[in-house]
Amino acid sequence: MGDRRIPFLKMNGLGNDFVVWDARTEPVRLSPEQVRAIGERENGIGFDQMITVEPSRSGADAFMRIHNCDGSEVDACGNATRCIGRLLIEESGLASAAIDTNAGLLIAMKTSEPRRITVDMGVPRFAWDEIPLAEEFHDTRAIELQIGPIDKPILHTPSCVNMGNPHAIFWVKDIEAYDLSRIGPLLENHPIFPQKANISLAHVISDTEIEVKVWERGVGLTRACGTAACAVAVAAARDRRTGRKVTVHLPGGPLELEWREDNGHVMMTGDTEIEYEGLLDLDTLSFEKTAPGDKPMLEVVK
Ligand SMILES: N[C@H](CCC[C@H](N)C(=O)O)C(=O)O
């Protein structure tokens, strides 16, 4: 390996996986091409998002910079916020950590289980210009976003929420009846979303449970999406489909969400995992694993 090697952590939140750099002392600057190459599942380390932890300029414990695996920089990532919150809490030994992002200040809090973190994800936004939606669509009563023939729409009338990033949620009875890998990119790149959008299919199971599958902007299908889980929970409560406290079941596992009545903030709780520690050679982009991650969770004996 060359002499430009940087240590990284491979982490995930319910299988939504990240490469994490600690750039608080040494800056880490990578081009979008390098981000895409490192994010490659075949030849690179492989990740959904790349997370760079930088010094905060606003007195928070750290600033979190987020890149999707397509190289795009974005402002919010719920699952990564839990992972970085865990690292900062373990480092400080305190009960919480403040994480600055381009979408605002987020607070991560420890729970009774060391890998399980609660994050205050702030307040959702619903106005058409906050999602954002394109100007020419904002005056329609419902957003008639139909995919498929007009007389037999496959999906239509999404709920749209911004959680620091844009989300469009389609309510369905059977998630598996839809080929999200085909429909997802059509919707992600629909002209109604000038900044594109993260696309969720959501099936309300009960007043307290929702099943969700996500096509992420700049990534594709992921095992979980924290901001999508927040957006779905808020949209469901706002439409009276569920209460304000729900479990969102994603392919990678469950997240607990509460849209607080008192301050309108969205509280998200879920697990995190350190998969391994590694070293990346910046010149060749080859990498090696240098230490194992978390011990496998003890299987709960049934
Ligand atoms: N793909 C998202 C960013 C990551 C969101 C997701 N990984 C999460 O946990 O919130 C976007 O482009 O807005």
Short mmCIF file of C-alpha atoms and ligand atoms in Angstrom, two decimals:
data_model
loop_
_atom_site.label_atom_id
_atom_site.label_comp_id
_atom_site.label_asym_id
_atom_site.label_seq_id
_atom_site.Cartn_x
_atom_site.Cartn_y
_atom_site.Cartn_z
CA MET A 1 0.00 0.00 0.00
CA GLY A 2 1.11 3.56 -0.71
CA ASP A 3 1.83 6.08 2.02
CA ARG A 4 -1.51 7.89 1.55
CA ARG A 5 -3.56 5.48 3.61
CA ILE A 6 -6.55 6.60 5.63
CA PRO A 7 -8.29 4.57 8.33
CA PHE A 8 -12.05 4.11 8.05
CA LEU A 9 -14.91 2.38 9.83
CA LYS A 10 -17.46 0.27 7.94
CA MET A 11 -20.81 0.68 9.74
CA ASN A 12 -24.49 0.21 9.13
CA GLY A 13 -27.87 1.07 10.55
CA LEU A 14 -30.24 -1.84 9.82
CA GLY A 15 -28.12 -2.78 6.81
CA ASN A 16 -28.04 0.76 5.31
CA ASP A 17 -24.26 0.85 5.15
CA PHE A 18 -21.59 3.50 5.40
CA VAL A 19 -17.88 4.11 5.12
CA VAL A 20 -16.95 6.59 7.88
CA TRP A 21 -13.84 8.78 7.83
CA ASP A 22 -12.71 10.72 10.92
CA ALA A 23 -11.56 14.00 9.35
CA ARG A 24 -11.54 16.04 12.58
CA THR A 25 -7.74 16.37 12.59
CA GLU A 26 -6.78 15.61 8.96
CA PRO A 27 -9.19 16.74 6.18
CA VAL A 28 -10.41 14.04 3.79
CA ARG A 29 -11.15 15.43 0.35
CA LEU A 30 -12.34 13.04 -2.35
CA SER A 31 -13.67 13.77 -5.84
CA PRO A 32 -17.14 12.48 -6.85
CA GLU A 33 -15.30 9.95 -9.06
CA GLN A 34 -13.30 8.69 -6.06
CA VAL A 35 -16.50 8.52 -3.96
CA ARG A 36 -18.18 6.45 -6.67
CA ALA A 37 -15.13 4.16 -7.03
CA ILE A 38 -14.88 3.56 -3.26
CA GLY A 39 -18.64 2.96 -3.10
CA GLU A 40 -18.47 0.26 -5.79
CA ARG A 41 -19.75 -3.06 -4.40
CA GLU A 42 -17.49 -5.13 -6.73
CA ASN A 43 -14.14 -3.37 -6.79
CA GLY A 44 -14.46 -0.83 -3.95
CA ILE A 45 -15.28 -1.04 -0.25
CA GLY A 46 -18.99 -0.66 -1.16
CA PHE A 47 -21.45 1.61 0.69
CA ASP A 48 -24.82 3.33 0.38
CA GLN A 49 -23.41 6.56 1.83
CA MET A 50 -19.93 7.89 2.64
CA ILE A 51 -19.82 9.82 5.95
CA THR A 52 -17.05 12.29 6.73
CA VAL A 53 -16.87 13.46 10.37
CA GLU A 54 -15.45 17.00 10.42
CA PRO A 55 -14.93 19.66 13.11
CA SER A 56 -18.14 21.60 13.84
CA ARG A 57 -18.07 25.38 13.29
CA SER A 58 -21.13 25.88 15.47
CA GLY A 59 -20.03 24.31 18.76
CA ALA A 60 -21.53 20.88 18.09
CA ASP A 61 -19.45 17.79 18.82
CA ALA A 62 -18.86 17.24 15.09
CA PHE A 63 -20.09 18.09 11.60
CA MET A 64 -21.37 15.16 9.51
CA ARG A 65 -20.89 15.36 5.73
CA ILE A 66 -22.92 12.89 3.64
CA HIS A 67 -22.33 11.61 0.11
CA ASN A 68 -24.56 9.08 -1.68
CA CYS A 69 -22.75 6.33 -3.57
CA ASP A 70 -23.51 8.15 -6.86
CA GLY A 71 -21.17 10.91 -5.59
CA SER A 72 -23.94 13.43 -4.78
CA GLU A 73 -23.60 15.34 -1.49
CA VAL A 74 -26.85 15.48 0.52
CA ASP A 75 -27.93 17.05 3.80
CA ALA A 76 -29.53 14.29 5.88
CA CYS A 77 -29.07 10.60 6.67
CA GLY A 78 -30.98 9.20 9.65
CA ASN A 79 -29.25 5.83 9.93
CA ALA A 80 -25.81 7.42 9.68
CA THR A 81 -26.75 9.99 12.33
CA ARG A 82 -27.40 7.12 14.74
CA CYS A 83 -24.03 5.53 13.84
CA ILE A 84 -22.03 8.77 14.26
CA GLY A 85 -23.99 9.56 17.43
CA ARG A 86 -22.93 6.19 18.84
CA LEU A 87 -19.24 6.82 18.02
CA LEU A 88 -19.29 10.29 19.63
CA ILE A 89 -21.14 9.02 22.74
CA GLU A 90 -18.71 6.09 23.14
CA GLU A 91 -15.77 8.52 22.70
CA SER A 92 -17.03 11.07 25.25
CA GLY A 93 -18.67 8.71 27.71
CA LEU A 94 -21.55 11.22 27.87
CA ALA A 95 -25.22 10.41 27.41
CA SER A 96 -25.70 12.46 24.22
CA ALA A 97 -23.89 14.06 21.30
CA ALA A 98 -24.68 17.07 19.09
CA ILE A 99 -24.16 16.51 15.37
CA ASP A 100 -24.15 19.42 12.96
CA THR A 101 -25.34 18.78 9.41
CA ASN A 102 -26.27 20.96 6.41
CA ALA A 103 -29.89 20.21 7.39
CA GLY A 104 -29.40 21.52 10.94
CA LEU A 105 -28.31 20.38 14.39
CA LEU A 106 -29.28 16.86 15.46
CA ILE A 107 -29.03 15.38 18.97
CA ALA A 108 -28.16 11.70 19.43
CA MET A 109 -28.90 10.05 22.79
CA LYS A 110 -27.79 6.77 24.29
CA THR A 111 -30.34 4.14 25.32
CA SER A 112 -30.14 1.21 27.69
CA GLU A 113 -28.45 -0.84 24.93
CA PRO A 114 -24.97 0.35 23.78
CA ARG A 115 -25.61 -0.11 20.04
CA ARG A 116 -29.13 1.32 20.13
CA ILE A 117 -29.35 5.12 19.70
CA THR A 118 -32.18 7.65 19.70
CA VAL A 119 -31.85 10.72 17.45
CA ASP A 120 -33.96 13.87 17.59
CA MET A 121 -34.36 14.37 13.83
CA GLY A 122 -35.93 17.82 14.17
CA VAL A 123 -39.18 18.95 12.57
CA PRO A 124 -40.68 17.74 9.26
CA ARG A 125 -41.58 20.20 6.50
CA PHE A 126 -44.60 19.91 4.22
CA ALA A 127 -44.84 23.08 2.13
CA TRP A 128 -44.47 22.48 -1.63
CA ASP A 129 -41.41 24.77 -1.81
CA GLU A 130 -39.81 22.99 1.18
CA ILE A 131 -40.05 19.47 -0.25
CA PRO A 132 -39.38 20.97 -2.89
CA LEU A 133 -41.93 20.41 -5.64
CA ALA A 134 -41.71 22.09 -9.02
CA GLU A 135 -43.64 25.38 -9.25
CA GLU A 136 -46.06 24.16 -11.94
CA PHE A 137 -47.31 21.32 -9.70
CA HIS A 138 -47.80 23.17 -6.43
CA ASP A 139 -51.39 24.30 -7.00
CA THR A 140 -52.89 20.83 -7.54
CA ARG A 141 -55.10 19.69 -4.69
CA ALA A 142 -53.43 16.27 -4.58
CA ILE A 143 -50.21 15.56 -6.36
CA GLU A 144 -51.55 13.46 -9.21
CA LEU A 145 -48.30 11.69 -9.91
CA GLN A 146 -49.48 8.69 -11.85
CA ILE A 147 -47.19 5.99 -13.04
CA GLY A 148 -48.77 3.74 -15.62
CA PRO A 149 -51.82 4.28 -17.85
CA ILE A 150 -54.14 7.09 -16.62
CA ASP A 151 -57.10 4.68 -16.45
CA LYS A 152 -55.07 2.13 -14.46
CA PRO A 153 -52.52 4.12 -12.39
CA ILE A 154 -49.94 1.86 -10.76
CA LEU A 155 -49.16 4.50 -8.12
CA HIS A 156 -50.57 7.97 -7.53
CA THR A 157 -51.04 10.82 -5.07
CA PRO A 158 -47.96 10.52 -2.86
CA SER A 159 -47.52 12.16 0.52
CA CYS A 160 -44.46 14.44 0.40
CA VAL A 161 -42.31 15.33 3.42
CA ASN A 162 -38.90 16.95 3.83
CA MET A 163 -36.75 15.57 6.68
CA GLY A 164 -33.70 17.54 5.62
CA ASN A 165 -34.09 15.70 2.32
CA PRO A 166 -37.04 15.13 -0.03
CA HIS A 167 -39.38 12.13 0.40
CA ALA A 168 -42.38 10.93 -1.59
CA ILE A 169 -44.48 8.18 0.01
CA PHE A 170 -46.95 5.98 -1.87
CA TRP A 171 -49.52 4.14 0.28
CA VAL A 172 -50.13 0.60 -0.95
CA LYS A 173 -51.81 -2.56 0.32
CA ASP A 174 -49.11 -4.94 -0.87
CA ILE A 175 -45.54 -3.64 -1.21
CA GLU A 176 -44.34 -6.75 -3.02
CA ALA A 177 -46.92 -6.19 -5.78
CA TYR A 178 -44.71 -3.37 -7.12
CA ASP A 179 -41.33 -3.61 -8.85
CA LEU A 180 -39.68 -0.73 -6.96
CA SER A 181 -36.39 -1.30 -8.79
CA ARG A 182 -38.23 -0.33 -12.01
CA ILE A 183 -40.63 2.31 -10.67
CA GLY A 184 -38.13 3.87 -8.21
CA PRO A 185 -35.85 5.60 -10.73
CA LEU A 186 -38.86 6.91 -12.72
CA LEU A 187 -40.19 8.57 -9.58
CA GLU A 188 -36.79 9.64 -8.16
CA ASN A 189 -36.12 11.60 -11.34
CA HIS A 190 -39.71 12.80 -12.03
CA PRO A 191 -39.80 16.52 -13.07
CA ILE A 192 -42.14 17.21 -10.12
CA PHE A 193 -39.03 16.83 -7.88
CA PRO A 194 -36.49 19.50 -8.91
CA GLN A 195 -34.04 18.05 -6.35
CA LYS A 196 -35.15 14.46 -7.10
CA ALA A 197 -36.66 12.46 -4.19
CA ASN A 198 -36.35 9.40 -2.00
CA ILE A 199 -39.27 7.09 -2.84
CA SER A 200 -41.09 4.92 -0.27
CA LEU A 201 -43.81 2.29 -0.65
CA ALA A 202 -45.66 2.14 2.68
CA HIS A 203 -48.24 -0.38 3.89
CA VAL A 204 -50.06 0.54 7.13
CA ILE A 205 -50.38 -2.67 9.14
CA SER A 206 -52.08 -1.15 12.22
CA ASP A 207 -52.33 2.05 14.26
CA THR A 208 -48.78 1.39 15.50
CA GLU A 209 -47.04 -0.49 12.68
CA ILE A 210 -46.05 0.36 9.10
CA GLU A 211 -44.11 -1.70 6.59
CA VAL A 212 -41.85 0.34 4.27
CA LYS A 213 -39.55 -0.31 1.33
CA VAL A 214 -37.34 2.49 -0.02
CA TRP A 215 -35.71 3.50 -3.29
CA GLU A 216 -33.13 6.04 -2.13
CA ARG A 217 -32.16 9.10 -4.16
CA GLY A 218 -28.61 8.71 -5.40
CA VAL A 219 -28.37 5.08 -4.28
CA GLY A 220 -31.27 2.78 -5.25
CA LEU A 221 -32.91 0.08 -3.13
CA THR A 222 -31.48 0.07 0.40
CA ARG A 223 -32.07 -2.23 3.39
CA ALA A 224 -33.25 0.77 5.42
CA CYS A 225 -33.59 4.56 5.23
CA GLY A 226 -33.87 6.51 8.48
CA THR A 227 -35.18 9.79 7.06
CA ALA A 228 -37.74 7.82 5.00
CA ALA A 229 -38.93 6.06 8.17
CA CYS A 230 -39.35 9.51 9.80
CA ALA A 231 -41.18 10.87 6.74
CA VAL A 232 -43.54 7.86 6.56
CA ALA A 233 -44.33 8.01 10.30
CA VAL A 234 -45.12 11.72 10.12
CA ALA A 235 -47.21 11.47 6.93
CA ALA A 236 -49.17 8.51 8.35
CA ALA A 237 -49.95 10.38 11.59
CA ARG A 238 -50.82 13.59 9.70
CA ASP A 239 -53.29 11.66 7.51
CA ARG A 240 -54.69 9.86 10.58
CA ARG A 241 -53.61 6.49 9.16
CA THR A 242 -51.75 5.75 12.45
CA GLY A 243 -51.01 7.31 15.81
CA ARG A 244 -47.88 9.43 16.48
CA LYS A 245 -45.83 6.49 17.86
CA VAL A 246 -45.14 3.72 15.36
CA THR A 247 -42.73 0.94 14.53
CA VAL A 248 -41.57 1.19 10.93
CA HIS A 249 -40.53 -2.23 9.58
CA LEU A 250 -37.85 -1.93 6.88
CA PRO A 251 -36.22 -4.85 5.04
CA GLY A 252 -33.15 -4.48 7.33
CA GLY A 253 -35.15 -4.28 10.58
CA PRO A 254 -37.41 -2.03 12.70
CA LEU A 255 -37.11 1.63 13.68
CA GLU A 256 -39.15 3.16 16.51
CA LEU A 257 -40.57 6.58 15.61
CA GLU A 258 -42.40 9.19 17.63
CA TRP A 259 -43.66 12.49 16.18
CA ARG A 260 -43.77 14.41 19.46
CA GLU A 261 -46.95 16.35 20.20
CA ASP A 262 -45.21 18.96 22.41
CA ASN A 263 -42.49 20.26 20.07
CA GLY A 264 -43.24 18.60 16.72
CA HIS A 265 -39.82 16.91 16.64
CA VAL A 266 -39.38 13.40 15.22
CA MET A 267 -37.60 10.96 17.55
CA MET A 268 -36.04 7.91 15.86
CA THR A 269 -34.59 4.92 17.75
CA GLY A 270 -32.77 1.96 16.26
CA ASP A 271 -29.68 -0.22 16.19
CA THR A 272 -26.22 0.45 14.78
CA GLU A 273 -23.38 -1.87 13.87
CA ILE A 274 -19.62 -1.53 13.40
CA GLU A 275 -18.81 -4.16 10.73
CA TYR A 276 -15.00 -3.72 10.70
CA GLU A 277 -12.12 -1.21 10.76
CA GLY A 278 -10.05 -0.76 7.62
CA LEU A 279 -7.34 1.16 5.83
CA LEU A 280 -7.83 2.65 2.35
CA ASP A 281 -4.94 3.43 0.00
CA LEU A 282 -5.91 6.76 -1.55
CA ASP A 283 -3.67 6.20 -4.58
CA THR A 284 -4.87 2.74 -5.58
CA LEU A 285 -8.22 2.79 -3.71
CA SER A 286 -7.38 -0.72 -2.52
CA PHE A 287 -8.24 -1.41 1.11
CA GLU A 288 -7.61 -3.90 3.86
CA LYS A 289 -9.58 -4.86 6.96
CA THR A 290 -7.48 -4.14 10.06
CA ALA A 291 -9.81 -5.08 12.91
CA PRO A 292 -13.16 -6.82 13.43
CA GLY A 293 -16.27 -4.86 14.33
CA ASP A 294 -18.98 -5.52 16.89
CA LYS A 295 -19.32 -8.97 18.30
CA PRO A 296 -22.37 -10.64 16.71
CA MET A 297 -25.46 -9.79 18.76
CA LEU A 298 -26.15 -12.71 21.09
CA GLU A 299 -28.93 -14.65 19.46
CA VAL A 300 -31.87 -14.40 21.80
CA VAL A 301 -32.53 -18.00 22.82
CA LYS A 302 -36.18 -18.57 21.90
N1 LIG B 1 -30.42 8.97 -0.14
C1 LIG B 1 -30.73 10.06 0.77
C2 LIG B 1 -29.61 10.27 1.81
C3 LIG B 1 -29.47 9.11 2.79
C4 LIG B 1 -30.73 8.82 3.51
C5 LIG B 1 -30.80 7.48 4.24
N2 LIG B 1 -29.68 6.60 4.10
C6 LIG B 1 -31.17 7.69 5.69
O1 LIG B 1 -30.86 6.82 6.54
O2 LIG B 1 -31.88 8.69 5.97
C7 LIG B 1 -30.91 11.36 -0.03
O3 LIG B 1 -30.34 11.44 -1.13
O4 LIG B 1 -31.61 12.26 0.46
#
